[in-house]
Amino acid sequence: MEIDKIHIVEKVWVNFCCLLLGVLFVFSGFVKAVDPLGLYYKIGDYSIAFRMTSFLEGKLSFLMSVALPALEFSIGVFLLLGIRRKVAALLVLLFMIVMTPLTFYLALANPISDCGCFGDAWVLTNWQTFGKNAVLLIVAISVFKWQRLQVRFITPNVEWMISMYTVLFVFALSFYCLQNLPILDFRPYKIGKNIRVGMEIPEGVKPSVFESRFVLEKNGERREFTLEDYPDSTWTFIESRTILKEKGYEPSIHDFSMMSLDTWEDITDSVLADKGYTFLLVAHRIEEADDSNIDLINEIYDYCVDHGYGFYALTSSPIDEIALWRDKTGAEYPFCQMDDIMLKTIIRSNPGLLLIKDGTVLNKWSDVNLPDEYVLTDRLEKLPLGQQKQVSDVRTIGYVLLYFIIPLLMVIGLDVFVVKRRERSRMKKEI
C-alpha cells in the first residue's frame, strides 16, 4: 500500500513537471518563432559578449535563430502530449544543464542586459532568469528520472505524424515572419503605439541619463564626440551610438532621436508633432539593405512630395555608405542618423517602412509588402491606407492556434476512433 502511494505521488509529480515544462517551452519557442530576427540580433549580442563573432556570424547565427525556436516548441509539444518521451526528457535535461550555468554567469558578469529566453514578450532580469532555470533544472531531472510514468495521449503508431507536423509548423511560422513581419509585435513601436507617449517620463521620477556619441574622422584620425563638442564640417561622420550614463527610470522608448544629415539638427520633436502623415524608411545598415524594391521606394517618396507628406530615411550607416546608396538607387529623400539597436527594434526588415501621424504608428511594411501605385491612388486622407491598421493580438493568436490545433485534433481523432479501435478489435480476436 505504501509503495502504491509513492508511485501515485511520483506519477502526479512527473506529469505536473511535464505540464510546466511543456507550457514554458511552447511559449518560449513560439515567441521566438514569430520574431526570428529578434533572436538573430540577440545571438549577435551573445557573440560579442563572449567574443565569438568569428564563430557565431552569418549563416550559422541565422540557422540558430530558426532552429532553436523549433527545438523548444517541439520539445514543449512532445512533453504536453506524452510523445517521444525518451527524446523529449533527454533534450529538456540537456537544455537546462547548459542554460542554468550560462544564466548564472550572465547574472554574475552581466555582459548583456537579459538572456532573451522569452524574446521581447517577457523580459526577465539575469537573476530572475537564473532563478527560473535553477527550478526548471530540478523539474527536468524529475522528468528524465520518471519519464516512464508520463501519461501518453497519443499512441506510438501516429506520434511520428504529430512530431513531423509540429516541426514543419514552427519552421513555416518562422519563415513566414522572416519574409513579412512578426505576426505579434511585443516592442514599443507596434502599430497603434504613440512614440511621444512612449518617451514620456512620469512627473517626479528621475530619468536615466543617455548620451549620444558620434565617431568622426579627419586626416585618417578617428575620434568620438558628443553634441556639446561636435566639431566643424571638416570632419567626416562615421557612425553614432547612444550610451547609458546614469541609471534611472526608463520609458519604453528612450533613444528615439532623429539627427538630420542635411542640417545636423535634431528634428525628432518636429517630426513626431507633425499632424500630417510621415513615412519613415528604416534601414539600420544601408549597405546591407535589400535594394530589389528601390524603384517602389522612390515612387513612394515622389508620392509624398506631390501630396506634401514627410519622408525620411533612418539609418546608422556612415555618410560614405549613404552616398553609395544614393548613387546606386537614385535616392533623393533626406537621411537621418539614428542608433542601430533602436532601428532594429522599430521594424524587423532592412529596409522597412512605417507610416506615422502625430507620433502614432499607423502601419508597417516589410520590404516585400510595400504599398504600390495601385494602392496610392489618392491622398492618404481618402484612402484606407491612411487609417490606422486594425491589429488584434488575441485574434492573431487565435488564428495561429486554429492552424496548429485543428490538424492536430484531426490526427488525434484518427488515433482515437480508428487506430485504437483497430487495436482493441485485434486484441479481442487474439483472446
Tab-separated table of C-alpha atoms in Angstrom:
chain	number	residue	atom	x	y	z
A	1	MET	CA	0.000	0.000	0.000
A	2	GLU	CA	2.797	2.419	0.895
A	3	ILE	CA	4.570	1.628	-2.369
A	4	ASP	CA	1.375	2.325	-4.323
A	5	LYS	CA	1.030	5.733	-2.659
A	6	ILE	CA	4.632	6.605	-3.515
A	7	HIS	CA	4.025	5.504	-7.086
A	8	ILE	CA	0.923	7.724	-7.332
A	9	VAL	CA	2.820	10.717	-5.919
A	10	GLU	CA	5.656	10.188	-8.380
A	11	LYS	CA	3.225	9.895	-11.284
A	12	VAL	CA	1.353	13.075	-10.302
A	13	TRP	CA	4.615	14.941	-9.778
A	14	VAL	CA	6.239	13.943	-13.065
A	15	ASN	CA	3.112	14.789	-15.070
A	16	PHE	CA	2.901	18.173	-13.344
A	17	CYS	CA	6.557	18.728	-14.266
A	18	CYS	CA	5.837	17.766	-17.881
A	19	LEU	CA	2.920	20.194	-17.963
A	20	LEU	CA	5.029	23.032	-16.523
A	21	LEU	CA	7.978	22.444	-18.835
A	22	GLY	CA	5.712	21.840	-21.822
A	23	VAL	CA	3.855	25.127	-21.415
A	24	LEU	CA	7.050	27.137	-20.863
A	25	PHE	CA	8.885	25.552	-23.785
A	26	VAL	CA	5.926	26.007	-26.135
A	27	PHE	CA	5.621	29.654	-25.078
A	28	SER	CA	9.365	30.287	-25.347
A	29	GLY	CA	9.616	28.617	-28.744
A	30	PHE	CA	6.523	30.366	-30.087
A	31	VAL	CA	7.519	33.933	-29.145
A	32	LYS	CA	10.956	33.347	-30.686
A	33	ALA	CA	9.490	31.742	-33.812
A	34	VAL	CA	7.302	34.787	-34.546
A	35	ASP	CA	10.357	37.060	-34.298
A	36	PRO	CA	13.371	35.117	-35.619
A	37	LEU	CA	15.291	38.292	-36.453
A	38	GLY	CA	14.976	39.372	-32.822
A	39	LEU	CA	16.660	36.121	-31.788
A	40	TYR	CA	19.254	36.625	-34.533
A	41	TYR	CA	20.149	40.017	-33.047
A	42	LYS	CA	20.269	38.508	-29.540
A	43	ILE	CA	22.674	35.808	-30.748
A	44	GLY	CA	24.786	38.662	-32.087
A	45	ASP	CA	24.812	40.198	-28.605
A	46	TYR	CA	25.980	36.870	-27.175
A	47	SER	CA	28.718	36.549	-29.787
A	48	ILE	CA	30.051	39.996	-28.894
A	49	ALA	CA	29.786	39.396	-25.134
A	50	PHE	CA	31.652	36.077	-25.362
A	51	ARG	CA	33.996	37.233	-28.145
A	52	MET	CA	32.749	34.603	-30.563
A	53	THR	CA	31.918	36.857	-33.508
A	54	SER	CA	34.143	34.846	-35.847
A	55	PHE	CA	32.156	31.700	-34.978
A	56	LEU	CA	28.615	32.957	-34.403
A	57	GLU	CA	28.106	35.005	-37.523
A	58	GLY	CA	26.269	34.933	-40.794
A	59	LYS	CA	24.542	31.728	-41.789
A	60	LEU	CA	25.225	29.912	-38.516
A	61	SER	CA	23.527	32.612	-36.438
A	62	PHE	CA	20.622	32.690	-38.873
A	63	LEU	CA	20.283	28.904	-38.717
A	64	MET	CA	20.284	29.016	-34.919
A	65	SER	CA	17.623	31.753	-34.900
A	66	VAL	CA	15.265	29.428	-36.783
A	67	ALA	CA	16.307	26.045	-35.354
A	68	LEU	CA	16.288	26.982	-31.653
A	69	PRO	CA	12.612	28.082	-31.556
A	70	ALA	CA	11.647	24.948	-33.498
A	71	LEU	CA	13.515	22.790	-30.995
A	72	GLU	CA	11.959	24.478	-27.961
A	73	PHE	CA	8.439	24.444	-29.379
A	74	SER	CA	8.700	20.796	-30.411
A	75	ILE	CA	10.055	19.715	-27.011
A	76	GLY	CA	7.143	21.515	-25.358
A	77	VAL	CA	4.557	19.804	-27.561
A	78	PHE	CA	6.185	16.395	-27.005
A	79	LEU	CA	6.054	16.888	-23.234
A	80	LEU	CA	2.424	18.038	-23.270
A	81	LEU	CA	1.238	15.119	-25.402
A	82	GLY	CA	3.484	12.485	-23.853
A	83	ILE	CA	5.142	11.513	-27.138
A	84	ARG	CA	8.815	10.924	-27.901
A	85	ARG	CA	9.231	10.647	-24.141
A	86	LYS	CA	12.852	9.494	-24.081
A	87	VAL	CA	13.962	12.086	-26.617
A	88	ALA	CA	11.967	14.913	-25.003
A	89	ALA	CA	13.182	14.068	-21.481
A	90	LEU	CA	16.809	13.889	-22.614
A	91	LEU	CA	16.647	17.103	-24.641
A	92	VAL	CA	14.963	19.121	-21.911
A	93	LEU	CA	17.521	17.907	-19.374
A	94	LEU	CA	20.453	18.787	-21.658
A	95	PHE	CA	18.859	22.130	-22.393
A	96	MET	CA	18.594	23.030	-18.708
A	97	ILE	CA	22.080	21.663	-17.907
A	98	VAL	CA	23.510	24.091	-20.469
A	99	MET	CA	21.288	27.105	-19.755
A	100	THR	CA	21.407	27.069	-15.940
A	101	PRO	CA	25.181	27.666	-15.516
A	102	LEU	CA	25.133	30.016	-18.512
A	103	THR	CA	22.470	32.216	-16.938
A	104	PHE	CA	24.311	32.062	-13.611
A	105	TYR	CA	27.340	33.558	-15.345
A	106	LEU	CA	25.131	36.176	-17.009
A	107	ALA	CA	23.729	37.117	-13.604
A	108	LEU	CA	27.216	37.492	-12.131
A	109	ALA	CA	29.029	39.199	-15.004
A	110	ASN	CA	26.039	40.930	-16.666
A	111	PRO	CA	27.595	41.046	-20.174
A	112	ILE	CA	24.100	41.507	-21.669
A	113	SER	CA	21.021	43.033	-20.054
A	114	ASP	CA	18.741	39.992	-20.492
A	115	CYS	CA	19.137	36.488	-21.866
A	116	GLY	CA	16.237	36.784	-24.305
A	117	CYS	CA	14.736	33.447	-23.246
A	118	PHE	CA	11.204	34.735	-23.929
A	119	GLY	CA	12.124	37.247	-26.621
A	120	ASP	CA	10.511	40.663	-26.168
A	121	ALA	CA	7.272	39.120	-24.896
A	122	TRP	CA	8.506	38.701	-21.328
A	123	VAL	CA	11.786	40.327	-20.339
A	124	LEU	CA	13.410	38.991	-17.158
A	125	THR	CA	16.497	40.218	-15.366
A	126	ASN	CA	19.510	37.931	-15.434
A	127	TRP	CA	18.999	36.930	-11.791
A	128	GLN	CA	15.329	36.199	-12.381
A	129	THR	CA	16.287	34.053	-15.363
A	130	PHE	CA	18.837	32.116	-13.333
A	131	GLY	CA	16.315	31.517	-10.547
A	132	LYS	CA	13.791	30.248	-13.086
A	133	ASN	CA	16.320	27.929	-14.679
A	134	ALA	CA	17.509	26.565	-11.324
A	135	VAL	CA	13.945	25.491	-10.548
A	136	LEU	CA	13.384	24.121	-14.052
A	137	LEU	CA	16.603	22.086	-13.817
A	138	ILE	CA	15.152	20.224	-10.836
A	139	VAL	CA	11.917	19.761	-12.754
A	140	ALA	CA	13.814	18.478	-15.822
A	141	ILE	CA	15.723	15.958	-13.687
A	142	SER	CA	12.402	14.662	-12.346
A	143	VAL	CA	11.024	14.244	-15.882
A	144	PHE	CA	14.142	12.410	-17.000
A	145	LYS	CA	14.141	10.104	-13.963
A	146	TRP	CA	10.448	9.151	-14.050
A	147	GLN	CA	9.723	9.551	-17.760
A	148	ARG	CA	8.073	6.103	-17.877
A	149	LEU	CA	5.286	7.447	-15.640
A	150	GLN	CA	4.313	10.235	-18.025
A	151	VAL	CA	0.780	9.969	-19.384
A	152	ARG	CA	0.682	9.317	-23.126
A	153	PHE	CA	-2.157	10.964	-25.076
A	154	ILE	CA	-1.144	9.626	-28.484
A	155	THR	CA	-0.428	6.027	-29.472
A	156	PRO	CA	3.064	5.251	-30.848
A	157	ASN	CA	1.510	4.458	-34.228
A	158	VAL	CA	0.726	8.097	-35.043
A	159	GLU	CA	3.196	10.016	-32.897
A	160	TRP	CA	5.511	10.355	-35.899
A	161	MET	CA	2.781	12.333	-37.669
A	162	ILE	CA	2.425	14.695	-34.712
A	163	SER	CA	6.199	15.089	-34.449
A	164	MET	CA	6.674	15.877	-38.125
A	165	TYR	CA	3.713	18.241	-38.253
A	166	THR	CA	4.924	20.153	-35.177
A	167	VAL	CA	8.398	20.697	-36.597
A	168	LEU	CA	7.084	21.716	-40.037
A	169	PHE	CA	4.535	24.091	-38.494
A	170	VAL	CA	7.031	26.039	-36.396
A	171	PHE	CA	9.530	26.258	-39.281
A	172	ALA	CA	6.775	27.538	-41.589
A	173	LEU	CA	5.785	30.124	-38.962
A	174	SER	CA	9.367	31.381	-38.617
A	175	PHE	CA	9.936	31.702	-42.365
A	176	TYR	CA	6.602	33.485	-42.813
A	177	CYS	CA	7.590	36.068	-40.190
A	178	LEU	CA	11.019	36.436	-41.792
A	179	GLN	CA	9.504	37.072	-45.196
A	180	ASN	CA	6.917	39.514	-43.877
A	181	LEU	CA	6.982	40.941	-40.338
A	182	PRO	CA	6.399	39.303	-36.929
A	183	ILE	CA	2.704	38.433	-36.639
A	184	LEU	CA	2.929	39.516	-32.995
A	185	ASP	CA	4.817	42.684	-32.103
A	186	PHE	CA	5.932	42.962	-28.472
A	187	ARG	CA	8.013	46.095	-28.978
A	188	PRO	CA	7.084	49.709	-28.117
A	189	TYR	CA	6.855	50.646	-31.817
A	190	LYS	CA	3.954	48.326	-32.644
A	191	ILE	CA	1.033	49.580	-34.722
A	192	GLY	CA	-1.212	51.838	-32.633
A	193	LYS	CA	1.533	52.981	-30.251
A	194	ASN	CA	2.360	56.659	-29.933
A	195	ILE	CA	6.113	57.235	-29.929
A	196	ARG	CA	5.882	60.504	-27.993
A	197	VAL	CA	3.785	58.873	-25.258
A	198	GLY	CA	6.310	56.034	-25.087
A	199	MET	CA	9.040	58.587	-24.427
A	200	GLU	CA	7.202	60.331	-21.569
A	201	ILE	CA	8.534	60.145	-18.020
A	202	PRO	CA	6.158	60.374	-15.017
A	203	GLU	CA	6.404	63.601	-13.068
A	204	GLY	CA	8.782	63.482	-10.122
A	205	VAL	CA	10.631	60.400	-11.369
A	206	LYS	CA	14.354	60.588	-12.015
A	207	PRO	CA	15.044	59.573	-15.621
A	208	SER	CA	18.009	57.634	-16.924
A	209	VAL	CA	20.654	59.831	-18.498
A	210	PHE	CA	21.702	58.889	-22.024
A	211	GLU	CA	24.322	60.486	-24.221
A	212	SER	CA	24.657	60.417	-27.991
A	213	ARG	CA	28.200	59.925	-29.200
A	214	PHE	CA	29.499	60.375	-32.722
A	215	VAL	CA	32.569	58.849	-34.319
A	216	LEU	CA	34.126	61.167	-36.909
A	217	GLU	CA	37.289	61.024	-38.994
A	218	LYS	CA	39.777	63.636	-40.215
A	219	ASN	CA	43.121	63.070	-41.886
A	220	GLY	CA	42.978	59.372	-41.047
A	221	GLU	CA	42.286	60.023	-37.336
A	222	ARG	CA	39.037	58.834	-35.769
A	223	ARG	CA	37.682	60.489	-32.633
A	224	GLU	CA	34.494	60.300	-30.587
A	225	PHE	CA	32.453	63.432	-29.905
A	226	THR	CA	29.265	64.397	-28.069
A	227	LEU	CA	26.728	67.030	-29.111
A	228	GLU	CA	28.475	69.538	-26.838
A	229	ASP	CA	31.874	69.253	-28.526
A	230	TYR	CA	30.741	68.365	-32.050
A	231	PRO	CA	33.453	69.638	-34.457
A	232	ASP	CA	33.244	71.609	-37.692
A	233	SER	CA	32.355	70.292	-41.148
A	234	THR	CA	35.953	69.366	-41.959
A	235	TRP	CA	35.386	66.121	-40.015
A	236	THR	CA	33.689	63.171	-41.779
A	237	PHE	CA	30.886	61.392	-39.969
A	238	ILE	CA	31.406	57.618	-39.456
A	239	GLU	CA	28.758	56.356	-37.022
A	240	SER	CA	26.755	57.220	-33.888
A	241	ARG	CA	25.643	55.363	-30.790
A	242	THR	CA	23.699	56.011	-27.612
A	243	ILE	CA	25.116	55.066	-24.212
A	244	LEU	CA	23.615	54.967	-20.722
A	245	LYS	CA	25.433	57.361	-18.381
A	246	GLU	CA	23.222	57.179	-15.299
A	247	LYS	CA	20.571	54.566	-14.485
A	248	GLY	CA	17.097	55.823	-13.590
A	249	TYR	CA	13.531	55.412	-14.799
A	250	GLU	CA	13.492	54.243	-18.390
A	251	PRO	CA	10.382	54.799	-20.503
A	252	SER	CA	9.562	52.145	-23.070
A	253	ILE	CA	11.155	54.397	-25.725
A	254	HIS	CA	14.278	56.220	-24.601
A	255	ASP	CA	16.595	56.501	-27.609
A	256	PHE	CA	14.409	57.738	-30.469
A	257	SER	CA	16.410	60.648	-31.839
A	258	MET	CA	16.437	61.776	-35.493
A	259	MET	CA	19.590	63.670	-36.435
A	260	SER	CA	19.239	65.271	-39.883
A	261	LEU	CA	22.290	64.705	-42.055
A	262	ASP	CA	21.439	67.847	-44.064
A	263	THR	CA	21.373	70.327	-41.191
A	264	TRP	CA	22.863	68.268	-38.309
A	265	GLU	CA	19.880	69.268	-36.196
A	266	ASP	CA	17.713	67.040	-34.027
A	267	ILE	CA	14.338	67.017	-35.809
A	268	THR	CA	12.685	64.411	-33.549
A	269	ASP	CA	10.142	66.731	-31.941
A	270	SER	CA	9.068	68.369	-35.190
A	271	VAL	CA	8.530	65.013	-36.933
A	272	LEU	CA	6.616	63.419	-34.048
A	273	ALA	CA	4.464	66.524	-33.562
A	274	ASP	CA	3.541	66.735	-37.249
A	275	LYS	CA	-0.253	66.436	-37.592
A	276	GLY	CA	0.172	65.241	-41.156
A	277	TYR	CA	1.422	61.928	-42.494
A	278	THR	CA	5.080	60.947	-42.449
A	279	PHE	CA	6.747	57.892	-43.986
A	280	LEU	CA	9.863	56.578	-42.263
A	281	LEU	CA	12.105	54.310	-44.308
A	282	VAL	CA	14.148	52.286	-41.809
A	283	ALA	CA	17.429	50.700	-42.917
A	284	HIS	CA	19.569	50.058	-39.872
A	285	ARG	CA	22.578	49.362	-42.124
A	286	ILE	CA	22.004	50.862	-45.541
A	287	GLU	CA	24.926	48.919	-47.052
A	288	GLU	CA	23.167	45.652	-46.123
A	289	ALA	CA	19.681	46.747	-47.198
A	290	ASP	CA	17.808	44.924	-49.958
A	291	ASP	CA	17.564	47.214	-52.991
A	292	SER	CA	15.317	44.959	-55.095
A	293	ASN	CA	12.299	47.231	-54.491
A	294	ILE	CA	14.124	50.545	-54.667
A	295	ASP	CA	12.023	51.787	-57.601
A	296	LEU	CA	8.906	51.343	-55.496
A	297	ILE	CA	10.512	53.199	-52.582
A	298	ASN	CA	11.406	56.074	-54.900
A	299	GLU	CA	7.814	56.131	-56.167
A	300	ILE	CA	6.520	56.384	-52.598
A	301	TYR	CA	8.886	59.302	-51.992
A	302	ASP	CA	7.647	61.032	-55.167
A	303	TYR	CA	4.074	60.432	-53.978
A	304	CYS	CA	4.942	62.140	-50.675
A	305	VAL	CA	6.481	65.128	-52.460
A	306	ASP	CA	3.411	65.507	-54.677
A	307	HIS	CA	0.994	65.430	-51.729
A	308	GLY	CA	3.051	67.274	-49.112
A	309	TYR	CA	3.794	64.356	-46.798
A	310	GLY	CA	7.022	63.869	-44.888
A	311	PHE	CA	9.504	61.183	-45.893
A	312	TYR	CA	12.753	60.377	-44.081
A	313	ALA	CA	15.244	57.536	-44.335
A	314	LEU	CA	16.615	56.420	-40.963
A	315	THR	CA	19.953	54.635	-40.749
A	316	SER	CA	23.010	54.161	-38.571
A	317	SER	CA	25.376	53.818	-41.535
A	318	PRO	CA	28.224	56.249	-42.180
A	319	ILE	CA	27.931	59.024	-44.739
A	320	ASP	CA	30.036	57.299	-47.387
A	321	GLU	CA	27.710	54.277	-47.375
A	322	ILE	CA	24.705	56.586	-47.670
A	323	ALA	CA	26.367	58.293	-50.635
A	324	LEU	CA	26.923	54.916	-52.308
A	325	TRP	CA	23.267	54.039	-51.755
A	326	ARG	CA	22.170	57.320	-53.326
A	327	ASP	CA	24.429	56.787	-56.330
A	328	LYS	CA	23.220	53.213	-56.777
A	329	THR	CA	19.496	53.823	-56.295
A	330	GLY	CA	18.967	57.441	-57.293
A	331	ALA	CA	17.503	58.175	-53.848
A	332	GLU	CA	16.620	61.842	-53.306
A	333	TYR	CA	14.936	61.545	-49.919
A	334	PRO	CA	16.576	63.056	-46.817
A	335	PHE	CA	18.509	60.833	-44.404
A	336	CYS	CA	18.615	60.928	-40.621
A	337	GLN	CA	21.155	59.311	-38.336
A	338	MET	CA	19.815	57.077	-35.564
A	339	ASP	CA	21.005	54.395	-33.165
A	340	ASP	CA	21.475	50.975	-34.776
A	341	ILE	CA	19.841	48.940	-31.989
A	342	MET	CA	16.847	51.241	-31.893
A	343	LEU	CA	16.345	50.912	-35.654
A	344	LYS	CA	16.418	47.112	-35.365
A	345	THR	CA	13.796	47.408	-32.645
A	346	ILE	CA	11.456	49.612	-34.694
A	347	ILE	CA	10.972	47.139	-37.546
A	348	ARG	CA	12.340	43.695	-38.417
A	349	SER	CA	13.109	44.449	-42.040
A	350	ASN	CA	16.046	46.072	-43.797
A	351	PRO	CA	14.656	48.202	-45.277
A	352	GLY	CA	11.214	48.535	-43.759
A	353	LEU	CA	8.607	51.290	-43.943
A	354	LEU	CA	6.483	52.989	-41.270
A	355	LEU	CA	3.600	55.410	-41.629
A	356	ILE	CA	3.122	57.726	-38.662
A	357	LYS	CA	0.822	60.638	-37.901
A	358	ASP	CA	1.102	62.902	-34.858
A	359	GLY	CA	3.622	60.431	-33.434
A	360	THR	CA	1.325	57.390	-33.742
A	361	VAL	CA	2.388	54.359	-35.776
A	362	LEU	CA	-0.413	53.743	-38.284
A	363	ASN	CA	1.119	50.928	-40.300
A	364	LYS	CA	4.285	48.953	-41.010
A	365	TRP	CA	5.502	47.180	-44.128
A	366	SER	CA	8.384	44.850	-44.804
A	367	ASP	CA	10.421	45.303	-47.972
A	368	VAL	CA	8.328	42.731	-49.833
A	369	ASN	CA	4.954	44.238	-48.903
A	370	LEU	CA	5.396	47.917	-49.691
A	371	PRO	CA	2.336	49.873	-50.930
A	372	ASP	CA	2.405	50.466	-54.683
A	373	GLU	CA	0.746	52.723	-57.260
A	374	TYR	CA	-2.369	50.516	-57.224
A	375	VAL	CA	-2.905	51.439	-53.573
A	376	LEU	CA	-1.609	55.033	-53.556
A	377	THR	CA	-4.297	56.331	-55.916
A	378	ASP	CA	-5.327	59.425	-53.951
A	379	ARG	CA	-4.444	61.423	-50.865
A	380	LEU	CA	-3.978	59.318	-47.733
A	381	GLU	CA	-6.860	61.136	-46.053
A	382	LYS	CA	-9.163	59.491	-48.581
A	383	LEU	CA	-7.591	56.036	-48.620
A	384	PRO	CA	-7.908	53.090	-46.197
A	385	LEU	CA	-4.107	53.131	-46.131
A	386	GLY	CA	-4.246	56.430	-44.255
A	387	GLN	CA	-6.199	54.876	-41.398
A	388	GLN	CA	-4.565	53.011	-38.553
A	389	LYS	CA	-4.317	49.320	-39.363
A	390	GLN	CA	-6.513	47.301	-37.022
A	391	VAL	CA	-4.398	44.780	-35.131
A	392	SER	CA	-5.616	42.320	-32.509
A	393	ASP	CA	-3.068	40.108	-30.771
A	394	VAL	CA	-5.850	37.941	-29.350
A	395	ARG	CA	-7.292	37.337	-32.819
A	396	THR	CA	-3.851	36.608	-34.258
A	397	ILE	CA	-3.047	34.095	-31.532
A	398	GLY	CA	-6.462	32.523	-32.077
A	399	TYR	CA	-5.794	32.037	-35.794
A	400	VAL	CA	-2.363	30.535	-35.116
A	401	LEU	CA	-3.837	28.143	-32.572
A	402	LEU	CA	-6.521	27.110	-35.044
A	403	TYR	CA	-3.959	26.472	-37.776
A	404	PHE	CA	-1.945	24.328	-35.382
A	405	ILE	CA	-4.632	22.649	-33.293
A	406	ILE	CA	-7.227	21.717	-35.942
A	407	PRO	CA	-4.870	19.406	-37.896
A	408	LEU	CA	-3.591	18.136	-34.548
A	409	LEU	CA	-7.119	17.279	-33.414
A	410	MET	CA	-7.753	15.536	-36.718
A	411	VAL	CA	-4.758	13.278	-36.142
A	412	ILE	CA	-5.794	12.662	-32.531
A	413	GLY	CA	-9.315	11.820	-33.721
A	414	LEU	CA	-7.835	9.397	-36.242
A	415	ASP	CA	-5.818	7.860	-33.436
A	416	VAL	CA	-8.756	7.527	-31.020
A	417	PHE	CA	-11.502	6.401	-33.381
A	418	VAL	CA	-9.529	4.345	-35.888
A	419	VAL	CA	-6.125	3.198	-34.627
A	420	LYS	CA	-7.117	2.427	-31.051
A	421	ARG	CA	-10.375	0.798	-32.152
A	422	ARG	CA	-8.480	-1.480	-34.517
A	423	GLU	CA	-6.063	-2.397	-31.756
A	424	ARG	CA	-8.941	-3.303	-29.412
A	425	SER	CA	-10.568	-5.401	-32.126
A	426	ARG	CA	-7.300	-7.208	-32.810
A	427	MET	CA	-6.782	-7.914	-29.109
A	428	LYS	CA	-10.313	-9.340	-28.800
A	429	LYS	CA	-9.708	-11.680	-31.742
A	430	GLU	CA	-6.446	-12.884	-30.215
A	431	ILE	CA	-8.256	-13.651	-26.945
